[in-house]
Amino acid sequence: MAASMTVKSATRVAQGMLKRCEFTARSLGNTQTIFAAYLPDVTEFKKLPVVYWLSGLTCTDENFSQKAGAFQAACDNQVVLVMPDTSPRGDGVPDEDPHTYDFGIGAGFYLNATTDKYKTHYNMYDFVVKELPALVEANLPVTDKRAISGHSMGGHGALTIGLKNPERYSSVSAFAPICNPTKVPWGQKAFKFYLGSDEQSWKQYDATELISEYKGKDLHILCDCGTADNFLVGDVNQLQPLAFMEAAQKAKVPVTFRMQAGYDHSYYFMSTFIREHLEHHARFLHAQN
Amino acid sequence: MAASMTVKSATRVAQGMLKRCEFTARSLGNTQTIFAAYLPDVTEFKKLPVVYWLSGLTCTDENFSQKAGAFQAACDNQVVLVMPDTSPRGDGVPDEDPHTYDFGIGAGFYLNATTDKYKTHYNMYDFVVKELPALVEANLPVTDKRAISGHSMGGHGALTIGLKNPERYSSVSAFAPICNPTKVPWGQKAFKFYLGSDEQSWKQYDATELISEYKGKDLHILCDCGTADNFLVGDVNQLQPLAFMEAAQKAKVPVTFRMQAGYDHSYYFMSTFIREHLEHHARFLHAQN
């Protein structure tokens, strides 16, 4: 039986309602966790498909709601948005000391940790793939049609989760995703702490590795990355979109990856293209098949 | 000669560019002040009219940019947005001790202070009406056609500034404005500190008082207020929209004032209706006359 949840707040925005919900997440070591759900239909009579949104490093469930300007587009496209936190939080959740922005709390990397210190709490992969959808589908007016999208670390999450679970998602999209984490400092640091030093075990959470071997259905993958993104053109290329595109091409997996001239890594970039992403997801979520 | 300004950052968003600019504001006691300008046309070949946006209590130039989701609508309506801070800031700017959210820094109330302590720095009225437009019109690709809009304390600013300067603005709008500040705690506290205890002098900054006497051209005033706004339906009605509507009706001044069912005081409310406000302003800003 799915767990129950508490609605902490309900705020009217566009033609729908933004609800922040709390529940005890088993996959996160039974910590209290908050997620947000945007429901375009306030009557809740109509069951709608869901776009799961995975945020980037440092974010909570709130950043996307406040800054992406996505809710009118969610109404226009008749999709529910579900926005989880980026990690477990609270007393007893382990972290490195001192805390850094790119690991631990606020930086769960959407994987299941295997190291002793982190394996009890840091299972954002199971949380996003299984526990959260089960809760959402039991408690909110939604169908079992799902898409998944995200930004930066959350773009990594959307791509890897989509590629590992094609039967669960009708489409996948990402903004400025970390495409090849096993090859860049962000990923190497996090994967070592969460997964240990066997680098072979890291590959299951690397979108470039996964797409090289992908044999599933068309996931309708859409990605956008700004050409002025400082994590792309700064001292270190943490994103590696070309490695991903090259792997997709070699494996003959269709991917639309757009390099958008002049945009950076911020929510200003996402707010510009989020409507196109939701239109993309709606096309497949509402298709009869 | 208009002062010069420094562009501190330029960020691509929607089809245009968000610039944060700094200059020394004479009317704010020669403090360094930052404002933001959103330019829909990145070529800057085309001069566009300007909507001045006045934010509410506690805000800087950044809150509206980050949370209102207004920039695509600014592009679609071909208007520049100029977003000043809500008060002077920095060393030497006086405030009460302890600082409170509803007075002093972050709470300039868009008036010219007359009390000794505040009159050197707190002249947001002169700043918004004269100094900022002169700077903007000398340094950015804009025409001299202007509209003015704002939220809460900034809605009070937009209404009072519009009503006092009808020749300078083709339209006025507000979200959840403080309509009758001389009659509510927010206004009474601020006006006493900024203007002294002669309550007669307060009336020149009260939209309800001003509209009662208004004899100018049609300002095309559009206001929205949420019925779940906690400053409307909470313990104290700080907004008093009905007093304003009644005064407008008695004075036969046309005002469109919409009470929007279920919305609160937040940026979620504004993000829902900002496009309609910009469409409203564009209609008059782009009219040939």
Coordinates of C-alpha atoms in Angstrom, one line a residue:
Chain A
M1 CA 0.0 0.0 0.0
A2 CA 1.3 3.4 -0.9
A3 CA 2.2 5.8 1.9
S4 CA 0.0 8.7 2.8
M5 CA 1.1 12.3 2.4
T6 CA 0.3 15.7 3.9
V7 CA -0.5 18.7 1.8
K8 CA 1.5 21.5 3.5
S9 CA 0.4 24.4 1.3
A10 CA -1.8 25.0 -1.8
T11 CA -1.2 28.1 -3.9
R12 CA -3.1 29.2 -6.9
V13 CA -1.0 30.0 -9.9
A14 CA -2.0 30.2 -13.6
Q15 CA -5.3 28.3 -13.8
G16 CA -4.2 25.6 -11.4
M17 CA -2.8 24.9 -8.0
L18 CA 0.7 24.4 -6.6
K19 CA 0.7 21.9 -3.7
R20 CA 3.7 21.2 -1.5
C21 CA 3.4 17.7 0.0
E22 CA 5.3 15.9 2.7
F23 CA 5.7 12.2 3.4
T24 CA 8.1 9.7 4.9
A25 CA 10.4 8.4 2.1
R26 CA 11.4 4.8 2.7
S27 CA 14.1 4.9 0.0
L28 CA 15.6 8.0 1.7
G29 CA 16.1 6.2 5.0
N30 CA 12.6 7.1 6.2
T31 CA 13.3 10.8 6.2
Q32 CA 10.5 13.4 5.9
T33 CA 10.7 14.7 2.3
I34 CA 8.8 17.4 0.5
F35 CA 7.9 17.5 -3.1
A36 CA 5.8 19.9 -5.1
A37 CA 3.0 19.1 -7.5
Y38 CA 1.4 21.5 -9.9
L39 CA -2.1 20.6 -10.9
P40 CA -3.5 22.5 -13.9
D41 CA -7.1 21.4 -13.2
V42 CA -8.2 22.7 -9.8
T43 CA -11.4 20.7 -9.9
E44 CA -9.2 17.5 -9.9
F45 CA -11.9 15.8 -11.9
K46 CA -9.7 15.0 -14.7
K47 CA -6.7 12.6 -14.5
L48 CA -3.7 14.1 -16.3
P49 CA -0.3 12.7 -17.3
V50 CA 2.8 13.7 -15.3
V51 CA 6.1 15.4 -16.2
Y52 CA 8.6 14.7 -13.4
W53 CA 11.1 17.6 -13.0
L54 CA 14.5 16.9 -11.5
S55 CA 16.4 20.0 -10.3
G56 CA 20.1 20.7 -10.3
L57 CA 22.8 21.1 -7.6
T58 CA 21.8 23.0 -4.4
C59 CA 18.0 23.1 -5.3
T60 CA 15.1 22.1 -3.2
D61 CA 11.5 21.4 -4.5
E62 CA 11.0 25.2 -4.7
N63 CA 13.5 26.7 -7.2
F64 CA 11.8 25.4 -10.3
S65 CA 8.4 26.5 -9.1
Q66 CA 9.6 30.0 -8.3
K67 CA 11.9 30.7 -11.3
A68 CA 11.0 28.6 -14.3
G69 CA 7.7 30.3 -15.2
A70 CA 6.4 26.9 -16.3
F71 CA 2.9 26.8 -14.9
Q72 CA 1.0 28.6 -17.6
A73 CA 2.6 26.2 -20.1
A74 CA 1.6 23.2 -17.9
C75 CA -2.0 24.5 -18.1
D76 CA -1.9 25.0 -21.8
N77 CA -0.5 21.5 -22.3
Q78 CA -2.6 19.8 -19.6
V79 CA 0.2 18.1 -17.8
V80 CA 0.8 17.8 -14.1
L81 CA 4.3 18.7 -12.9
V82 CA 5.9 16.8 -10.0
M83 CA 9.0 18.4 -8.5
P84 CA 11.0 16.4 -5.9
D85 CA 13.9 17.6 -3.8
T86 CA 17.4 16.9 -5.0
S87 CA 18.5 14.8 -2.0
P88 CA 17.3 13.6 1.4
R89 CA 17.5 16.2 4.2
G90 CA 17.2 16.6 7.9
D91 CA 18.9 15.3 11.1
G92 CA 20.7 12.1 10.6
V93 CA 21.2 12.5 6.9
P94 CA 25.0 12.0 6.4
D95 CA 27.2 14.5 4.4
E96 CA 30.8 15.3 4.1
D97 CA 32.3 17.9 6.6
P98 CA 32.5 20.7 5.5
H99 CA 29.5 20.5 3.2
T100 CA 30.1 21.5 -0.4
Y101 CA 27.5 22.5 -2.9
D102 CA 28.2 19.7 -5.3
F103 CA 27.9 16.7 -3.0
G104 CA 25.6 15.4 -0.3
I105 CA 22.6 17.4 0.8
G106 CA 21.2 19.2 -2.3
A107 CA 23.3 16.9 -4.6
G108 CA 21.9 13.4 -4.6
F109 CA 22.8 12.7 -8.2
Y110 CA 19.7 10.5 -8.8
L111 CA 21.5 7.3 -8.0
N112 CA 21.4 4.5 -5.4
A113 CA 24.4 4.8 -3.1
T114 CA 26.3 1.7 -2.2
T115 CA 28.9 2.9 0.2
D116 CA 28.2 2.3 3.9
K117 CA 28.0 5.9 4.8
Y118 CA 25.4 6.9 2.2
K119 CA 23.5 3.8 1.2
T120 CA 20.7 4.1 3.7
H121 CA 19.6 7.6 2.8
Y122 CA 20.9 8.5 -0.7
N123 CA 18.7 6.5 -3.0
M124 CA 17.3 9.2 -5.2
Y125 CA 17.2 6.8 -8.1
D126 CA 14.7 4.5 -6.4
F127 CA 12.9 7.5 -5.0
V128 CA 12.3 9.1 -8.4
V129 CA 11.7 5.9 -10.4
K130 CA 9.5 4.0 -8.0
E131 CA 8.5 5.5 -4.6
L132 CA 7.5 8.9 -5.7
P133 CA 5.4 7.9 -8.7
A134 CA 3.6 5.2 -6.5
L135 CA 2.8 7.9 -4.0
V136 CA 1.7 10.4 -6.6
E137 CA -0.4 7.9 -8.6
A138 CA -2.2 6.9 -5.4
N139 CA -2.8 10.3 -4.0
L140 CA -3.1 12.8 -6.9
P141 CA -5.4 13.0 -10.0
V142 CA -2.9 11.6 -12.4
T143 CA -2.7 8.8 -15.0
D144 CA 0.3 6.4 -15.1
K145 CA 1.7 8.2 -18.2
R146 CA 5.0 9.8 -17.3
A147 CA 7.7 12.0 -18.9
I148 CA 10.9 13.1 -17.2
S149 CA 12.9 16.3 -17.5
G150 CA 15.6 18.1 -15.5
H151 CA 18.4 20.7 -15.3
S152 CA 22.1 20.1 -15.0
M153 CA 22.5 17.4 -12.3
G154 CA 18.7 16.9 -12.9
G155 CA 19.3 16.7 -16.6
H156 CA 21.7 13.9 -15.9
G157 CA 19.0 12.3 -13.7
A158 CA 16.4 12.6 -16.5
L159 CA 18.6 11.1 -19.2
T160 CA 19.9 8.2 -17.1
I161 CA 16.6 7.3 -15.5
G162 CA 14.8 7.5 -18.9
L163 CA 17.5 5.4 -20.7
K164 CA 17.3 2.8 -17.9
N165 CA 13.5 2.7 -17.8
P166 CA 12.2 3.3 -21.3
E167 CA 8.9 1.4 -20.5
R168 CA 8.1 3.9 -17.8
Y169 CA 8.5 7.2 -19.7
S170 CA 7.0 8.4 -23.0
S171 CA 9.6 11.2 -23.5
V172 CA 12.7 12.6 -21.9
S173 CA 14.2 16.1 -21.9
A174 CA 17.0 18.0 -20.3
F175 CA 18.5 21.5 -19.9
A176 CA 22.3 21.7 -19.8
P177 CA 22.6 18.1 -18.6
I178 CA 25.8 16.6 -17.1
C179 CA 26.1 14.2 -20.0
N180 CA 29.2 12.2 -19.1
P181 CA 29.7 12.4 -15.3
T182 CA 32.2 9.6 -15.1
K183 CA 34.6 11.9 -17.1
V184 CA 34.2 15.2 -15.2
P185 CA 34.9 16.5 -11.7
W186 CA 31.3 16.9 -10.6
G187 CA 30.5 13.2 -11.4
Q188 CA 33.8 11.7 -10.3
K189 CA 33.7 13.3 -6.9
A190 CA 30.0 12.3 -6.2
F191 CA 30.3 8.8 -7.7
K192 CA 33.4 8.0 -5.6
F193 CA 31.6 9.0 -2.3
Y194 CA 28.3 7.4 -3.3
L195 CA 29.5 4.3 -5.2
G196 CA 33.1 3.7 -4.1
S197 CA 36.2 3.5 -6.2
D198 CA 35.2 0.8 -8.7
E199 CA 34.7 3.0 -11.7
Q200 CA 33.0 0.2 -13.6
S201 CA 30.0 0.6 -11.2
W202 CA 29.7 4.3 -12.1
K203 CA 28.8 3.7 -15.8
Q204 CA 25.2 2.7 -15.0
Y205 CA 24.6 6.3 -14.0
D206 CA 26.3 7.9 -17.0
A207 CA 24.0 9.0 -19.9
T208 CA 26.8 8.8 -22.5
E209 CA 27.6 5.2 -21.4
L210 CA 24.0 4.3 -21.3
I211 CA 23.1 5.7 -24.7
S212 CA 26.0 3.8 -26.3
E213 CA 24.3 0.5 -25.3
Y214 CA 20.7 1.7 -25.7
K215 CA 18.4 -0.8 -27.5
G216 CA 15.0 0.3 -26.3
K217 CA 12.1 2.2 -27.9
D218 CA 12.4 5.8 -29.1
L219 CA 12.5 7.9 -25.9
H220 CA 11.9 11.2 -27.8
I221 CA 14.9 12.8 -26.2
L222 CA 15.1 16.6 -26.4
C223 CA 18.0 18.6 -24.9
D224 CA 18.9 22.3 -24.8
C225 CA 22.2 23.8 -23.7
G226 CA 23.3 27.4 -23.8
T227 CA 26.5 28.3 -25.6
A228 CA 27.3 30.8 -22.9
D229 CA 26.9 28.3 -20.1
N230 CA 29.9 28.7 -17.8
F231 CA 30.0 25.0 -17.0
L232 CA 30.4 24.4 -20.7
V233 CA 32.8 27.1 -21.7
G234 CA 34.5 27.9 -18.4
D235 CA 37.7 26.4 -17.1
V236 CA 36.2 22.9 -16.9
N237 CA 33.6 21.4 -19.3
Q238 CA 31.4 19.7 -16.7
L239 CA 28.6 19.0 -19.2
Q240 CA 30.1 17.3 -22.2
P241 CA 27.2 17.5 -24.6
L242 CA 29.3 16.6 -27.6
A243 CA 30.4 13.2 -26.1
F244 CA 26.7 12.4 -25.6
M245 CA 25.7 13.5 -29.1
E246 CA 28.6 11.5 -30.6
A247 CA 27.6 8.4 -28.6
A248 CA 24.0 8.7 -29.6
Q249 CA 25.0 9.1 -33.2
K250 CA 27.2 6.0 -33.1
A251 CA 24.5 4.0 -31.4
K252 CA 21.9 5.3 -33.9
V253 CA 19.7 6.5 -31.0
P254 CA 17.6 9.6 -32.1
V255 CA 18.3 12.6 -29.9
T256 CA 17.4 16.3 -30.6
F257 CA 20.2 18.3 -28.9
R258 CA 20.1 22.1 -29.5
M259 CA 23.0 24.4 -28.7
Q260 CA 21.2 27.7 -28.0
A261 CA 23.2 30.7 -28.8
G262 CA 24.1 33.1 -26.0
Y263 CA 22.2 31.5 -23.1
D264 CA 23.8 30.6 -19.8
H265 CA 23.2 27.9 -17.1
S266 CA 20.5 29.8 -15.2
Y267 CA 16.8 29.7 -14.8
Y268 CA 16.6 32.5 -17.3
F269 CA 17.7 30.1 -19.9
M270 CA 15.2 27.4 -18.8
S271 CA 12.4 29.9 -18.6
T272 CA 13.0 30.7 -22.2
F273 CA 12.6 27.1 -23.4
I274 CA 10.5 25.3 -20.8
R275 CA 7.3 25.8 -22.8
E276 CA 8.8 24.0 -25.8
H277 CA 9.8 21.2 -23.5
L278 CA 6.3 20.8 -22.1
E279 CA 4.8 20.9 -25.6
H280 CA 7.3 18.2 -26.5
H281 CA 6.3 16.0 -23.6
A282 CA 2.5 16.7 -24.1
R283 CA 2.7 15.5 -27.6
F284 CA 3.7 12.0 -26.5
L285 CA 1.9 11.9 -23.1
H286 CA -1.5 12.7 -24.8
A287 CA -0.9 10.4 -27.7
Q288 CA -3.3 7.4 -27.9
N289 CA -1.3 4.2 -28.1
Chain B
M1 CA 23.7 66.1 -19.0
A2 CA 22.5 62.6 -17.9
A3 CA 24.8 60.6 -15.7
S4 CA 26.6 57.6 -17.1
M5 CA 26.0 54.1 -16.0
T6 CA 27.9 50.8 -15.9
V7 CA 26.4 47.5 -17.2
K8 CA 27.3 45.0 -14.5
S9 CA 25.9 41.9 -16.2
A10 CA 24.0 40.9 -19.3
T11 CA 22.0 37.7 -19.4
R12 CA 20.1 36.3 -22.3
V13 CA 16.5 35.4 -21.5
A14 CA 13.6 34.8 -23.9
Q15 CA 14.6 36.6 -27.2
G16 CA 16.2 39.5 -25.4
M17 CA 18.7 40.5 -22.8
L18 CA 18.5 41.3 -19.1
K19 CA 21.0 44.0 -18.1
R20 CA 21.8 45.0 -14.5
C21 CA 23.1 48.6 -14.5
E22 CA 24.7 50.7 -11.8
F23 CA 25.0 54.4 -11.4
T24 CA 25.3 57.1 -8.8
A25 CA 21.8 58.4 -8.0
R26 CA 21.7 62.0 -7.1
S27 CA 18.2 61.9 -5.7
L28 CA 19.2 59.0 -3.4
G29 CA 22.0 61.0 -1.7
N30 CA 24.5 60.1 -4.4
T31 CA 24.4 56.4 -3.4
Q32 CA 25.4 53.7 -5.9
T33 CA 22.1 52.1 -7.1
I34 CA 21.4 49.2 -9.3
F35 CA 18.5 48.8 -11.6
A36 CA 17.6 46.1 -14.2
A37 CA 16.5 46.6 -17.7
Y38 CA 15.1 44.0 -20.0
L39 CA 15.6 44.7 -23.7
P40 CA 13.5 42.4 -26.0
D41 CA 15.6 43.4 -29.1
V42 CA 19.2 42.3 -28.6
T43 CA 20.3 44.2 -31.7
E44 CA 19.2 47.4 -29.9
F45 CA 18.5 48.9 -33.4
K46 CA 14.9 49.6 -32.5
K47 CA 13.8 52.0 -29.9
L48 CA 11.0 50.6 -27.8
P49 CA 8.7 52.1 -25.2
V50 CA 9.3 51.4 -21.5
V51 CA 7.2 49.8 -18.7
Y52 CA 8.6 50.9 -15.3
W53 CA 8.1 48.1 -12.8
L54 CA 8.0 49.1 -9.1
S55 CA 8.5 46.2 -6.6
G56 CA 7.1 45.7 -3.2
L57 CA 8.5 45.7 0.4
T58 CA 11.8 43.9 0.9
C59 CA 12.5 43.5 -2.9
T60 CA 15.6 44.6 -4.8
D61 CA 15.9 45.0 -8.6
E62 CA 16.1 41.1 -8.9
N63 CA 12.9 39.6 -7.5
F64 CA 10.7 40.5 -10.4
S65 CA 13.2 39.4 -12.9
Q66 CA 13.6 36.0 -11.3
K67 CA 10.0 35.2 -10.3
A68 CA 7.5 37.0 -12.5
G69 CA 8.1 35.2 -15.7
A70 CA 7.5 38.4 -17.6
F71 CA 10.2 38.4 -20.3
Q72 CA 8.6 36.3 -23.0
A73 CA 5.5 38.6 -22.7
A74 CA 7.8 41.7 -22.9
C75 CA 9.2 40.2 -26.2
D76 CA 5.8 39.4 -27.5
N77 CA 4.6 42.9 -26.7
Q78 CA 7.8 44.7 -27.7
V79 CA 8.2 46.7 -24.5
V80 CA 11.4 47.3 -22.5
L81 CA 11.0 46.7 -18.8
V82 CA 12.9 48.9 -16.3
M83 CA 13.1 47.6 -12.8
P84 CA 14.6 49.8 -10.1
D85 CA 15.4 48.9 -6.5
T86 CA 12.8 49.8 -3.8
S87 CA 15.1 52.1 -1.8
P88 CA 18.6 53.5 -1.5
R89 CA 21.1 51.1 -0.1
G90 CA 24.6 51.0 1.2
D91 CA 26.8 52.6 3.9
G92 CA 25.5 55.9 5.2
V93 CA 21.9 55.2 4.2
P94 CA 19.8 55.8 7.3
D95 CA 17.3 53.3 8.7
E96 CA 15.6 52.7 12.0
D97 CA 17.3 50.4 14.5
P98 CA 16.4 47.5 14.5
H99 CA 15.6 47.4 10.8
T100 CA 12.1 46.2 10.0
Y101 CA 10.8 44.8 6.7
D102 CA 8.2 47.5 6.2
F103 CA 10.3 50.6 6.6
G104 CA 13.7 52.0 5.5
I105 CA 16.0 49.9 3.3
G106 CA 13.8 47.9 0.9
A107 CA 10.8 50.1 1.7
G108 CA 11.2 53.5 0.2
F109 CA 7.4 53.9 -0.5
Y110 CA 8.1 55.9 -3.7
L111 CA 7.9 59.3 -2.0
N112 CA 10.3 62.2 -1.3
A113 CA 11.1 62.3 2.4
T114 CA 11.0 65.6 4.2
T115 CA 12.2 64.6 7.7
D116 CA 15.8 65.5 8.5
K117 CA 16.9 62.0 9.0
Y118 CA 15.6 60.7 5.6
K119 CA 15.3 63.6 3.2
T120 CA 18.8 63.3 1.8
H121 CA 18.5 59.6 0.7
Y122 CA 14.9 58.6 0.5
N123 CA 13.6 60.3 -2.6
M124 CA 12.4 57.4 -4.6
Y125 CA 9.6 59.6 -6.1
D126 CA 12.1 61.9 -7.8
F127 CA 14.2 58.9 -8.7
V128 CA 11.4 57.0 -10.4
V129 CA 9.7 60.0 -12.0
K130 CA 12.7 62.0 -13.2
E131 CA 16.3 60.7 -12.6
L132 CA 15.9 57.1 -13.7
P133 CA 13.9 57.8 -16.9
A134 CA 16.5 60.5 -17.9
L135 CA 19.3 58.0 -17.4
V136 CA 17.4 55.3 -19.2
E137 CA 16.4 57.5 -22.1
A138 CA 20.0 58.7 -22.6
N139 CA 21.7 55.3 -22.3
L140 CA 19.3 52.6 -23.6
P141 CA 17.4 52.1 -26.9
V142 CA 14.1 53.4 -25.7
T143 CA 11.5 56.0 -26.7
D144 CA 10.1 58.5 -24.3
K145 CA 6.8 56.6 -24.1
R146 CA 6.3 55.2 -20.6
A147 CA 3.9 53.1 -18.6
I148 CA 4.2 52.3 -15.0
S149 CA 3.2 49.2 -13.0
G150 CA 4.0 47.6 -9.6
H151 CA 3.2 45.2 -6.8
S152 CA 1.9 46.0 -3.3
M153 CA 4.1 49.0 -2.1
G154 CA 5.1 49.2 -5.8
G155 CA 1.4 49.2 -6.8
H156 CA 1.0 52.2 -4.5
G157 CA 4.0 53.7 -6.2
A158 CA 2.6 53.1 -9.7
L159 CA -0.9 54.5 -8.9
T160 CA 0.3 57.6 -7.1
I161 CA 3.1 58.4 -9.6
G162 CA 0.7 57.9 -12.5
L163 CA -2.0 60.0 -10.9
K164 CA 0.4 62.8 -10.2
N165 CA 2.1 62.7 -13.6
P166 CA -0.5 61.8 -16.2
E167 CA 1.4 63.6 -19.0
R168 CA 4.4 61.2 -18.4
Y169 CA 2.6 57.8 -18.6
S170 CA 0.3 56.4 -21.2
S171 CA -1.0 53.7 -18.9
V172 CA -0.8 52.5 -15.2
S173 CA -1.3 49.1 -13.6
A174 CA -0.9 47.5 -10.2
F175 CA -1.0 44.1 -8.5
A176 CA -2.4 44.1 -5.0
P177 CA -1.6 47.8 -4.5
I178 CA -1.6 49.5 -1.1
C179 CA -4.5 51.8 -2.2
N180 CA -5.1 53.9 0.9
P181 CA -1.8 54.0 2.8
T182 CA -2.8 57.0 5.1
K183 CA -5.5 54.7 6.6
V184 CA -3.5 51.5 7.2
P185 CA -0.5 50.5 9.4
W186 CA 2.0 50.1 6.6
G187 CA 1.5 53.6 5.3
Q188 CA 1.0 55.3 8.6
K189 CA 4.3 53.9 10.0
A190 CA 6.3 54.8 6.9
F191 CA 4.7 58.2 6.2
K192 CA 5.3 59.3 9.8
F193 CA 9.0 58.5 9.6
Y194 CA 9.5 59.9 6.1
L195 CA 7.1 62.9 6.1
G196 CA 6.6 63.8 9.8
S197 CA 3.4 63.9 11.8
D198 CA 1.4 66.4 9.7
E199 CA -1.0 63.9 8.2
Q200 CA -2.2 66.5 5.7
S201 CA 1.2 66.1 3.9
W202 CA 0.7 62.4 3.6
K203 CA -2.3 62.7 1.2
Q204 CA -0.2 63.5 -1.8
Y205 CA 1.1 60.0 -1.7
D206 CA -2.2 58.2 -1.2
A207 CA -3.9 56.8 -4.4
T208 CA -7.4 57.0 -2.9
E209 CA -6.9 60.6 -2.0
L210 CA -5.4 61.4 -5.4
I211 CA -8.0 59.7 -7.5
S212 CA -10.7 61.6 -5.6
E213 CA -9.3 64.8 -7.0
Y214 CA -8.1 63.5 -10.3
K215 CA -9.0 65.7 -13.4
G216 CA -6.4 64.5 -15.9
K217 CA -6.6 62.3 -19.0
D218 CA -7.6 58.7 -19.0
L219 CA -4.7 56.8 -17.4
H220 CA -6.0 53.4 -18.5
I221 CA -5.7 52.0 -15.0
L222 CA -5.7 48.2 -14.6
C223 CA -5.5 46.6 -11.2
D224 CA -5.6 42.9 -10.0
C225 CA -5.9 41.7 -6.4
G226 CA -6.2 38.1 -5.2
T227 CA -9.1 37.3 -3.0
A228 CA -6.9 35.0 -0.9
D229 CA -4.3 37.8 -0.4
N230 CA -3.4 37.6 3.3
F231 CA -2.8 41.4 3.4
L232 CA -6.4 41.8 2.3
V233 CA -8.2 39.1 4.2
G234 CA -5.8 38.7 7.2
D235 CA -6.1 40.4 10.5
V236 CA -5.5 43.8 8.9
N237 CA -6.6 44.9 5.5
Q238 CA -3.5 46.8 4.4
L239 CA -4.6 47.1 0.8
Q240 CA -8.1 48.7 0.9
P241 CA -9.0 48.1 -2.8
L242 CA -12.7 49.0 -2.1
A243 CA -11.8 52.4 -0.8
F244 CA -10.0 53.1 -4.0
M245 CA -12.7 51.8 -6.2
E246 CA -15.3 53.8 -4.4
A247 CA -13.3 57.0 -4.7
A248 CA -12.7 56.3 -8.4
Q249 CA -16.4 55.8 -9.0
K250 CA -17.4 59.0 -7.1
A251 CA -14.8 61.0 -9.0
K252 CA -15.9 59.3 -12.3
V253 CA -12.4 58.2 -13.1
P254 CA -12.3 55.0 -15.1
V255 CA -10.5 52.1 -13.4
T256 CA -10.5 48.4 -14.1
F257 CA -10.1 46.6 -10.8
R258 CA -10.3 42.9 -10.9
M259 CA -10.7 40.8 -7.7
Q260 CA -9.1 37.5 -8.8
A261 CA -10.6 34.4 -7.1
G262 CA -8.3 32.4 -5.0
Y263 CA -4.9 34.1 -5.7
D264 CA -2.6 35.3 -2.9
H265 CA -0.1 38.1 -2.6
S266 CA 2.9 36.3 -4.1
Y267 CA 4.8 36.3 -7.4
Y268 CA 2.7 33.2 -8.3
F269 CA -0.3 35.5 -8.5
M270 CA 1.7 38.1 -10.5
S271 CA 3.1 35.5 -12.9
T272 CA -0.4 34.5 -13.7
F273 CA -1.5 38.0 -14.9
I274 CA 1.7 39.8 -15.9
R275 CA 1.2 39.0 -19.5
E276 CA -2.3 40.6 -19.5
H277 CA -0.8 43.7 -17.9
L278 CA 2.0 44.0 -20.5
E279 CA -0.6 43.5 -23.3
H280 CA -2.6 46.3 -21.7
H281 CA 0.4 48.7 -21.5
A282 CA 1.5 47.7 -25.1
R283 CA -1.9 48.7 -26.5
F284 CA -1.4 52.3 -25.4
L285 CA 2.4 52.5 -25.6
H286 CA 2.3 51.5 -29.3
A287 CA -0.7 53.6 -30.2
Q288 CA -0.1 56.4 -32.6
N289 CA -1.3 59.7 -31.2

